[in-house]
Amino acid sequence: MEICYQPHIDREIESLIERIHPPWVSIENDACRNCTVVKVDSANKYGILLEMVQVLTDLDLIISKSYISSDGGWFMDVFHVTDQAGKKLTDETLMRRIEQGLCTTRAKGDNSRDAEVPEADCEEQGPQAENTALEMSGMDRPGLLSEIAAVLADLGCNVTSANAWTHNEMTACIFYVEDAAKPGPIKDPTRLAQVEEQLESVVEAHHGKRERKSVRLTNFAAGRTHTERRLHQLMYADRDYESCRACDGDSSGEHKKGCDGTHVSIIRCRDRGYWMVNVTSRDRPKLLFDTVCVLTDLRYVVFHAAIRSKKSMADQEYFIRHKEDSKALFDESEKQKMILCIIAAIERRVSHGLKVDIRTENRVGLLSKVTRVFRENGLYISRVEIGTKGEEAVGTFFVNDSSGGEVNPGIAELVRQECGGTVVTDKMTPHRVSQTSPWAIVRENVEAKPRFSLGSMLWSQFERFSGNFGSH
C-alpha cells in the first residue's frame, strides 16, 4: 500500500522554487516487512532535517532507520517508522497528519535558535498557544521543582504543562502557565514582573546571586520554540556539557568489547569537504531528534546521514559542514566541544530511578501537591513531563532517593492519596535483562485498573547507507 500526497500551494506567498518543486511525501507499507517507510523530497533549506524529525517524533513515532541526502538545493529523506507498539502505520488520519506536518515545514524560515514549533505540534498542545511560557535554568538541588511549583500556586498561576530535565548538576525547566482566576496568558507587566521576581528569589535561595541562572517569562505572541529543543538550548547555555566524559574507544575509533557507552568520533573527509561524525550509543526513542538538535544549534548543516541499529545499540553517521565557517572543526578545541555537546544531548533524556506515571483530574496547584509529596519523602526529581488531556492531567516523574538508596514504590499510594486518579510506578534499573529490552521493569499500580506498559523499542538491523532513492 502506498499513499502519496501533493499539498495545495498558495502561489501568492510561496517562493518560486517551492512553487516549481513543492514537497512530495510518500507513505508506503509494502516496501518493508516490519515498518512503514516515509519518503520526503523537496527544495532544501537550512534546518529542514530537524523540522522533519521533529514532526515525526511529536506524533509519537519510533524512527528505526533513516537515510538523508541534501546536497545542493534539494533534499531526499527516508524514514523507517513504527507506532509506539512497534507496528506499521495503518491509521489514515495519522498518515494525513504526517503529510500535513511534513509539508508545513516548507513554509517556515530559517530554523534558528528561536524557531517556532510546527503547526502539527501546536495542534497537539492546543491550550499552550494561549499561555505564558516560563523558562528557568541553573544549578539543580533537591526540592527546587517543588519550591517553584509552590510559588506559582501561591501567586495564582495555573500550570497547564511542565517539562524539566536535570543533567550534570544542572537543571532546565519550562512551565506553561495561565492566570488561575482568568484563564489565558498573563499580560499584565506588573504581574509578570512579580512572578519573575519571586522565582528569581527561589533560584538564588541556596546558591546566591553569583550562580549561573536564568528565569524568563514570555508570551507566545512573540514566537515559540519547540519545548524539548528549548530544553537542550537552556542546558547548553549553562554549559552542562563541560562535565561530560567521552567514551574511550580503540585505536580505530570503535567501541571496546562489551562497552555500551556513548562514543563520538569526528573525521575529516578531504575529498568532499565534509566532516564525518560517527555516534554509537544505547538505542532509545527520540535519539535522532536529540542528535540533530545539537548539530543544528551548533550551526552545522547535515548533507548526508545514515541512521541504523544493531541489537540495542544505535549507529549514527553524519556528513556535515558548518553553515558559516568551513574551517570550524580544524580547531581541536571546537572538535572536542562538539563531541561533548553530542554526548550531553544524548544523556539529558536518559533517566534512572523510579518512574511514576499519574493520570488525575486537572486542577490548580496539582503540580505543587505532587512534588511536595516527593520532597517530604526525601525524593529527588530528575525529570518531569506533565500536561493536560481534556479535563485530566497526565504526566511522568522520574524520582531518586536523595541519600542514594532505593526508592520505595509505595510512594505511588502517597501520591494517589494526595491527588487521586491513577498512579503507576516503573523501576528502571541500569542493567540489561534481555535482548529485547535494556531495562528491568518492576511495576506497581495502586489501582486495580490495568495499564499497558511500553518497553524500549529496538531499531531494525544494520544496513549500510544507500543513495538509491525511488523516483516518482
Coordinates of C-alpha atoms in Angstrom, one line a residue, residues 3-448:
I3 CA -0.3 6.8 -0.2
C4 CA 1.1 9.8 -2.0
Y5 CA 0.2 13.3 -1.1
Q6 CA 0.5 16.6 -3.0
P7 CA -0.2 19.6 -0.8
H8 CA -2.1 22.7 -2.0
I9 CA 0.4 25.5 -2.8
D10 CA -0.6 29.2 -2.2
R11 CA 1.1 30.8 -5.1
E12 CA 0.9 34.3 -3.6
I13 CA 3.1 33.6 -0.6
E14 CA 5.3 30.7 -1.6
S15 CA 8.8 31.3 -3.2
L16 CA 9.3 30.5 -6.8
I17 CA 11.4 27.4 -6.2
E18 CA 8.7 25.9 -3.9
R19 CA 6.0 26.6 -6.4
I20 CA 8.0 24.8 -9.0
H21 CA 9.1 22.0 -6.7
P22 CA 6.6 21.5 -3.8
P23 CA 7.3 18.9 -1.2
W24 CA 6.4 15.3 -2.2
V25 CA 5.6 12.9 0.6
S26 CA 5.2 9.1 0.2
I27 CA 4.0 6.8 2.9
E28 CA 4.5 3.2 2.0
N29 CA 3.7 0.0 3.9
D30 CA 4.8 -2.6 1.3
A31 CA 8.4 -1.7 1.0
C32 CA 9.5 -3.1 4.4
R33 CA 8.2 -6.1 6.3
N34 CA 8.4 -4.5 9.8
C35 CA 7.8 -0.8 9.4
T36 CA 6.3 2.0 7.4
V37 CA 8.6 3.9 5.0
V38 CA 8.1 7.7 4.8
K39 CA 9.9 9.4 2.0
V40 CA 10.2 13.2 1.6
D41 CA 11.6 15.1 -1.4
S42 CA 11.6 18.9 -1.6
A43 CA 13.6 22.0 -2.1
N44 CA 16.3 22.3 0.5
K45 CA 16.7 24.9 3.3
Y46 CA 18.7 25.1 6.5
G47 CA 17.2 23.2 9.4
I48 CA 14.8 21.2 7.3
L49 CA 16.1 17.9 8.7
L50 CA 15.4 18.9 12.3
E51 CA 11.9 20.0 11.3
M52 CA 11.1 16.7 9.6
V53 CA 12.4 14.6 12.6
Q54 CA 10.5 16.9 15.0
V55 CA 7.2 16.3 13.2
L56 CA 7.6 12.5 13.3
T57 CA 8.7 12.4 17.0
D58 CA 5.9 14.8 18.0
L59 CA 3.5 12.2 16.6
D60 CA 5.0 9.6 18.9
L61 CA 6.5 7.6 16.1
I62 CA 9.6 5.5 16.5
I63 CA 12.2 6.2 13.8
S64 CA 14.0 2.9 13.4
K65 CA 16.2 3.8 10.4
S66 CA 16.8 6.9 8.3
Y67 CA 18.8 7.8 5.1
I68 CA 19.4 11.5 4.4
S69 CA 20.8 13.3 1.4
S70 CA 20.6 17.0 0.9
D71 CA 23.4 18.2 -1.4
G72 CA 22.7 21.4 -3.3
G73 CA 19.2 22.9 -3.4
W74 CA 17.3 19.6 -3.0
F75 CA 16.9 17.1 -0.2
M76 CA 15.7 13.4 -0.1
D77 CA 14.9 11.9 3.3
V78 CA 13.8 8.3 4.0
F79 CA 12.5 7.4 7.5
H80 CA 11.5 3.9 8.6
V81 CA 8.9 4.3 11.3
T82 CA 6.5 2.4 13.6
D83 CA 4.0 3.3 16.2
Q84 CA 4.8 3.0 19.9
A85 CA 3.7 -0.7 19.9
G86 CA 6.2 -1.4 17.1
K87 CA 3.6 -1.8 14.4
K88 CA 3.2 -0.4 10.9
L89 CA 1.0 2.6 10.5
T90 CA -2.5 1.8 9.3
D91 CA -4.5 4.8 10.6
E92 CA -5.4 7.0 7.6
T93 CA -5.9 10.0 9.9
L94 CA -2.4 9.6 11.3
M95 CA -0.9 9.3 7.8
R96 CA -2.6 12.6 6.8
R97 CA -1.3 14.3 9.9
I98 CA 2.2 13.1 8.9
E99 CA 1.8 14.5 5.5
Q100 CA 0.4 17.8 6.7
G101 CA 3.2 18.2 9.3
L102 CA 6.0 17.4 6.8
C103 CA 4.6 19.7 4.1
T104 CA 4.1 22.5 6.6
T105 CA 7.8 22.7 7.3
R106 CA 8.5 24.2 3.8
A107 CA 6.7 27.4 4.7
K108 CA 8.9 28.1 7.7
G109 CA 12.0 30.3 7.6
D110 CA 15.5 29.6 8.9
N111 CA 15.4 27.1 11.8
S112 CA 17.3 29.3 14.2
R113 CA 17.6 29.1 17.9
D114 CA 14.2 30.9 18.3
A115 CA 12.4 29.0 15.5
E116 CA 8.7 28.2 16.2
V117 CA 7.2 24.8 16.6
P118 CA 5.5 23.1 13.6
E119 CA 1.8 23.7 13.3
A120 CA 1.1 19.9 13.8
D121 CA 2.7 20.3 17.3
C122 CA 0.7 23.4 18.1
E123 CA -2.5 21.5 17.3
E124 CA -1.4 18.7 19.6
Q125 CA -0.7 21.0 22.5
G126 CA -3.7 23.3 22.0
P127 CA -4.1 25.5 25.0
Q128 CA -0.4 26.2 25.3
A129 CA -0.7 28.5 22.3
E130 CA -2.6 30.9 24.7
N131 CA -0.4 30.6 27.8
T132 CA 2.7 32.2 29.1
A133 CA 6.0 30.3 29.0
L134 CA 8.2 30.3 32.0
E135 CA 11.8 29.2 31.4
M136 CA 14.2 28.5 34.3
S137 CA 17.7 27.1 34.3
G138 CA 20.6 26.9 36.7
M139 CA 22.2 24.7 39.4
D140 CA 20.0 21.8 40.5
R141 CA 19.2 20.9 44.1
P142 CA 16.6 18.6 45.8
G143 CA 13.3 20.3 46.2
L144 CA 13.8 23.0 43.7
L145 CA 10.9 22.0 41.4
S146 CA 8.6 21.7 44.4
E147 CA 9.6 25.2 45.6
I148 CA 8.9 26.6 42.1
A149 CA 5.5 24.9 41.8
A150 CA 4.5 26.2 45.3
V151 CA 5.4 29.8 44.4
L152 CA 3.4 29.6 41.2
A153 CA 0.4 28.2 43.1
D154 CA 0.7 30.9 45.8
L155 CA 0.8 33.6 43.0
G156 CA -2.4 32.2 41.5
C157 CA -0.7 30.8 38.4
N158 CA -2.1 27.6 36.9
V159 CA 0.5 25.3 35.4
T160 CA -1.0 23.7 32.3
S161 CA 2.1 21.7 31.4
A162 CA 5.7 21.4 32.6
N163 CA 8.9 19.8 31.4
A164 CA 12.1 19.6 33.4
W165 CA 15.5 17.9 32.8
T166 CA 18.5 17.5 35.0
H167 CA 22.0 16.7 33.9
N168 CA 25.4 17.1 35.4
E169 CA 24.0 19.0 38.4
M170 CA 22.3 21.5 36.2
T171 CA 18.5 21.8 35.6
A172 CA 16.3 23.3 32.9
C173 CA 12.6 23.7 33.3
I174 CA 9.8 25.1 31.0
F175 CA 6.4 25.7 32.5
Y176 CA 3.3 26.8 30.6
V177 CA 1.1 28.9 32.9
E178 CA -2.0 30.9 32.9
D179 CA -3.9 33.1 35.3
A180 CA -6.0 30.8 37.6
A181 CA -8.7 33.4 38.1
K182 CA -8.9 34.3 34.4
P183 CA -7.7 31.6 32.0
G184 CA -5.3 32.9 29.3
P185 CA -1.9 34.4 29.1
I186 CA -0.6 36.7 31.9
K187 CA -0.4 40.0 30.1
D188 CA -0.1 42.5 33.0
P189 CA 3.6 43.6 33.0
T190 CA 3.4 44.2 36.8
R191 CA 2.1 40.7 37.4
L192 CA 4.7 39.2 35.2
A193 CA 7.5 41.1 37.0
Q194 CA 6.1 39.9 40.3
V195 CA 6.2 36.3 39.2
E196 CA 9.7 36.6 37.8
E197 CA 11.0 38.3 40.9
Q198 CA 9.6 35.6 43.2
L199 CA 11.1 32.8 41.1
E200 CA 14.4 34.5 41.0
S201 CA 14.4 34.5 44.8
V202 CA 13.7 30.8 44.8
V203 CA 16.6 30.1 42.5
E204 CA 19.0 32.3 44.5
A205 CA 17.9 31.0 47.9
H206 CA 20.6 28.3 48.3
H207 CA 23.3 29.3 45.8
G208 CA 23.4 33.1 45.8
K209 CA 23.4 35.6 43.0
R210 CA 26.7 34.5 41.5
E211 CA 25.2 31.3 40.4
R212 CA 24.7 30.8 36.7
K213 CA 20.9 31.0 36.4
S214 CA 18.1 32.3 34.2
V215 CA 14.4 32.9 34.8
R216 CA 12.4 34.3 31.9
L217 CA 8.7 34.8 31.2
T218 CA 7.5 35.2 27.7
N219 CA 4.1 35.2 25.9
F220 CA 3.6 33.1 22.7
A221 CA 2.7 36.2 20.7
A222 CA 6.4 36.8 20.4
G223 CA 7.1 33.3 19.0
R224 CA 7.7 29.9 20.4
T225 CA 10.5 27.3 20.3
H226 CA 9.7 23.6 20.4
T227 CA 9.8 22.7 24.1
E228 CA 12.3 19.8 24.1
R229 CA 14.6 21.7 21.7
R230 CA 14.5 24.7 24.0
L231 CA 15.5 22.5 27.0
H232 CA 18.5 21.4 25.0
Q233 CA 19.3 25.1 24.4
L234 CA 18.9 26.1 28.0
M235 CA 21.2 23.3 29.2
Y236 CA 23.8 24.1 26.5
A237 CA 23.7 27.8 27.6
D238 CA 24.6 26.7 31.1
R239 CA 27.4 24.5 29.7
D240 CA 26.3 21.3 31.2
Y241 CA 28.4 19.5 28.5
E242 CA 31.6 20.6 30.2
S243 CA 31.2 17.8 32.8
C244 CA 30.6 15.0 30.2
R245 CA 33.2 12.3 29.6
A246 CA 33.8 10.8 26.2
C247 CA 33.8 7.0 26.0
D248 CA 37.2 5.6 25.3
G249 CA 37.4 3.6 22.0
D250 CA 40.2 1.6 20.5
S251 CA 42.7 2.9 18.0
S252 CA 40.2 2.7 15.1
G253 CA 37.6 4.7 17.0
E254 CA 35.4 1.8 17.6
H255 CA 33.8 0.7 20.9
K256 CA 35.8 -1.6 23.1
K257 CA 34.3 -5.1 23.5
G258 CA 31.4 -5.0 25.9
C259 CA 31.2 -1.2 26.1
D260 CA 27.7 0.3 25.7
G261 CA 28.5 3.9 26.5
T262 CA 28.3 6.8 24.1
H263 CA 31.2 7.2 21.7
V264 CA 31.6 10.0 19.2
S265 CA 34.4 10.4 16.6
I266 CA 34.9 13.2 14.0
I267 CA 36.9 12.6 10.9
R268 CA 37.9 15.0 8.0
C269 CA 36.7 13.9 4.5
R270 CA 39.1 15.9 2.5
D271 CA 37.9 14.8 -1.0
R272 CA 34.4 16.0 -0.4
G273 CA 35.0 18.8 2.1
Y274 CA 32.8 17.2 4.8
W275 CA 33.4 16.3 8.4
M276 CA 32.1 12.8 9.2
V277 CA 30.6 12.5 12.6
N278 CA 30.1 8.9 13.9
V279 CA 27.9 8.4 17.0
T280 CA 27.4 5.0 18.7
S281 CA 25.2 4.8 21.8
R282 CA 22.5 2.9 23.5
D283 CA 19.3 3.0 21.4
R284 CA 16.2 4.8 22.7
P285 CA 13.2 6.8 21.4
K286 CA 13.9 10.4 20.2
L287 CA 17.7 9.7 19.9
L288 CA 17.7 11.1 16.3
F289 CA 15.9 14.2 17.3
D290 CA 18.3 14.9 20.2
T291 CA 21.4 14.5 18.0
V292 CA 20.1 16.5 15.1
C293 CA 19.1 19.2 17.6
V294 CA 22.6 19.8 18.8
L295 CA 24.1 19.7 15.3
T296 CA 21.6 22.4 14.1
D297 CA 22.0 24.6 17.2
L298 CA 25.8 24.5 16.7
R299 CA 25.1 25.8 13.2
Y300 CA 26.1 22.7 11.3
V301 CA 24.4 21.5 8.1
V302 CA 23.8 17.8 7.6
F303 CA 24.3 16.9 3.9
H304 CA 24.2 13.1 4.2
A305 CA 23.4 10.8 7.0
A306 CA 22.6 7.1 7.8
I307 CA 20.9 6.0 11.0
R308 CA 20.7 2.3 11.9
S309 CA 20.8 -0.1 14.8
K310 CA 22.4 -3.3 15.8
K311 CA 20.7 -5.1 18.7
S312 CA 20.2 -2.5 21.4
M313 CA 22.9 -0.1 20.1
A314 CA 22.3 2.7 17.6
D315 CA 24.8 3.9 15.0
Q316 CA 24.5 7.4 13.5
E317 CA 26.7 8.7 10.7
Y318 CA 26.6 12.3 9.6
F319 CA 28.4 14.2 6.9
I320 CA 28.4 17.9 7.9
R321 CA 29.7 21.4 7.2
H322 CA 29.5 24.5 9.3
K323 CA 26.9 27.0 8.0
E324 CA 29.2 30.0 8.1
D325 CA 32.7 28.7 9.0
S326 CA 34.0 25.9 6.8
K327 CA 37.2 25.6 9.0
A328 CA 35.4 25.5 12.4
L329 CA 36.4 21.9 13.2
F330 CA 40.0 22.4 12.3
D331 CA 40.3 23.8 15.8
E332 CA 40.9 20.8 18.1
S333 CA 39.1 22.6 21.0
E334 CA 36.0 23.0 18.8
K335 CA 36.1 19.4 17.8
Q336 CA 36.2 18.3 21.4
K337 CA 33.4 20.7 22.3
M338 CA 31.2 19.2 19.6
I339 CA 31.9 15.7 20.9
L340 CA 30.9 16.6 24.4
C341 CA 27.8 18.5 23.2
I342 CA 26.6 15.4 21.3
I343 CA 27.2 13.2 24.4
A344 CA 25.3 15.7 26.6
A345 CA 22.4 15.8 24.2
I346 CA 22.1 12.0 24.3
E347 CA 22.5 11.8 28.1
R348 CA 20.0 14.5 29.0
R349 CA 16.9 12.5 28.3
V350 CA 18.2 9.3 29.9
S351 CA 16.7 8.9 33.4
H352 CA 17.2 6.2 36.1
G353 CA 15.3 5.6 39.3
L354 CA 11.6 5.2 39.8
K355 CA 9.3 6.2 37.0
V356 CA 5.9 7.5 38.4
D357 CA 3.1 8.0 35.9
I358 CA 0.0 9.8 37.0
R359 CA -3.4 10.5 35.5
T360 CA -5.9 12.5 37.5
E361 CA -8.3 15.4 37.4
N362 CA -6.6 18.6 36.4
R363 CA -6.8 21.4 38.9
V364 CA -4.9 24.4 40.2
G365 CA -2.0 23.5 42.4
L366 CA -1.7 19.9 41.3
L367 CA 2.0 20.1 40.4
S368 CA 2.7 21.7 43.8
K369 CA 0.9 18.8 45.6
V370 CA 2.7 16.0 43.7
T371 CA 6.2 17.5 44.0
R372 CA 5.6 18.2 47.7
V373 CA 4.9 14.5 48.3
F374 CA 8.2 13.6 46.7
R375 CA 10.1 16.3 48.6
E376 CA 8.6 15.4 52.0
N377 CA 9.7 11.8 51.5
G378 CA 13.3 12.6 50.7
L379 CA 13.0 12.1 46.9
Y380 CA 14.8 13.9 44.2
I381 CA 13.1 14.6 40.9
S382 CA 15.4 14.2 37.9
R383 CA 13.0 14.6 35.1
V384 CA 9.4 15.7 34.6
E385 CA 6.9 15.7 31.7
I386 CA 3.3 16.6 32.5
G387 CA 0.5 18.1 30.5
T388 CA -3.3 18.1 30.1
K389 CA -5.6 16.0 28.0
G390 CA -9.1 17.4 28.2
E391 CA -10.1 17.6 31.9
E392 CA -7.3 15.3 33.0
A393 CA -3.6 15.9 33.9
V394 CA -1.3 13.2 32.6
G395 CA 2.4 13.1 33.4
T396 CA 5.6 11.3 34.2
F397 CA 8.1 11.9 37.0
F398 CA 11.5 10.2 37.5
V399 CA 12.5 10.2 41.1
N400 CA 15.5 9.1 43.1
D401 CA 16.3 8.9 46.8
S402 CA 18.3 12.0 47.8
S403 CA 20.6 9.8 50.0
G404 CA 21.3 7.4 47.2
G405 CA 19.1 4.5 48.4
E406 CA 16.3 2.6 46.7
V407 CA 13.0 4.4 46.2
N408 CA 10.1 2.7 47.8
P409 CA 7.4 2.0 45.2
G410 CA 4.8 2.7 47.9
I411 CA 5.3 6.4 47.1
A412 CA 2.6 5.8 44.4
E413 CA 0.0 5.3 47.1
L414 CA 1.0 8.5 48.8
V415 CA 0.7 10.4 45.6
R416 CA -2.7 8.9 44.9
Q417 CA -3.9 9.8 48.4
E418 CA -2.9 13.4 47.8
C419 CA -4.1 13.8 44.2
G420 CA -6.4 10.9 43.4
G421 CA -6.6 9.3 40.0
T422 CA -4.3 6.5 38.7
V423 CA -0.6 6.3 39.7
V424 CA 1.7 3.7 38.2
T425 CA 5.4 3.1 39.1
D426 CA 8.1 1.5 36.9
K427 CA 11.5 0.9 38.4
M428 CA 14.2 1.5 35.8
T429 CA 17.4 -0.4 36.8
P430 CA 20.6 0.1 34.7
H431 CA 21.3 -3.5 33.7
R432 CA 20.3 -5.4 30.7
V433 CA 17.9 -8.2 31.3
S434 CA 17.2 -9.4 27.7
Q435 CA 18.0 -8.6 24.1
T436 CA 14.6 -7.0 23.6
S437 CA 14.7 -4.5 26.5
P438 CA 17.8 -2.8 28.0
W439 CA 15.9 -2.2 31.3
A440 CA 14.5 -4.3 34.1
I441 CA 11.0 -3.0 34.9
V442 CA 9.3 -3.6 38.2
R443 CA 5.6 -2.4 38.2
E444 CA 3.2 -1.4 41.0
N445 CA -0.2 0.0 40.1
V446 CA -2.1 1.4 43.1
E447 CA -5.4 0.7 41.3
A448 CA -6.8 -2.5 40.0

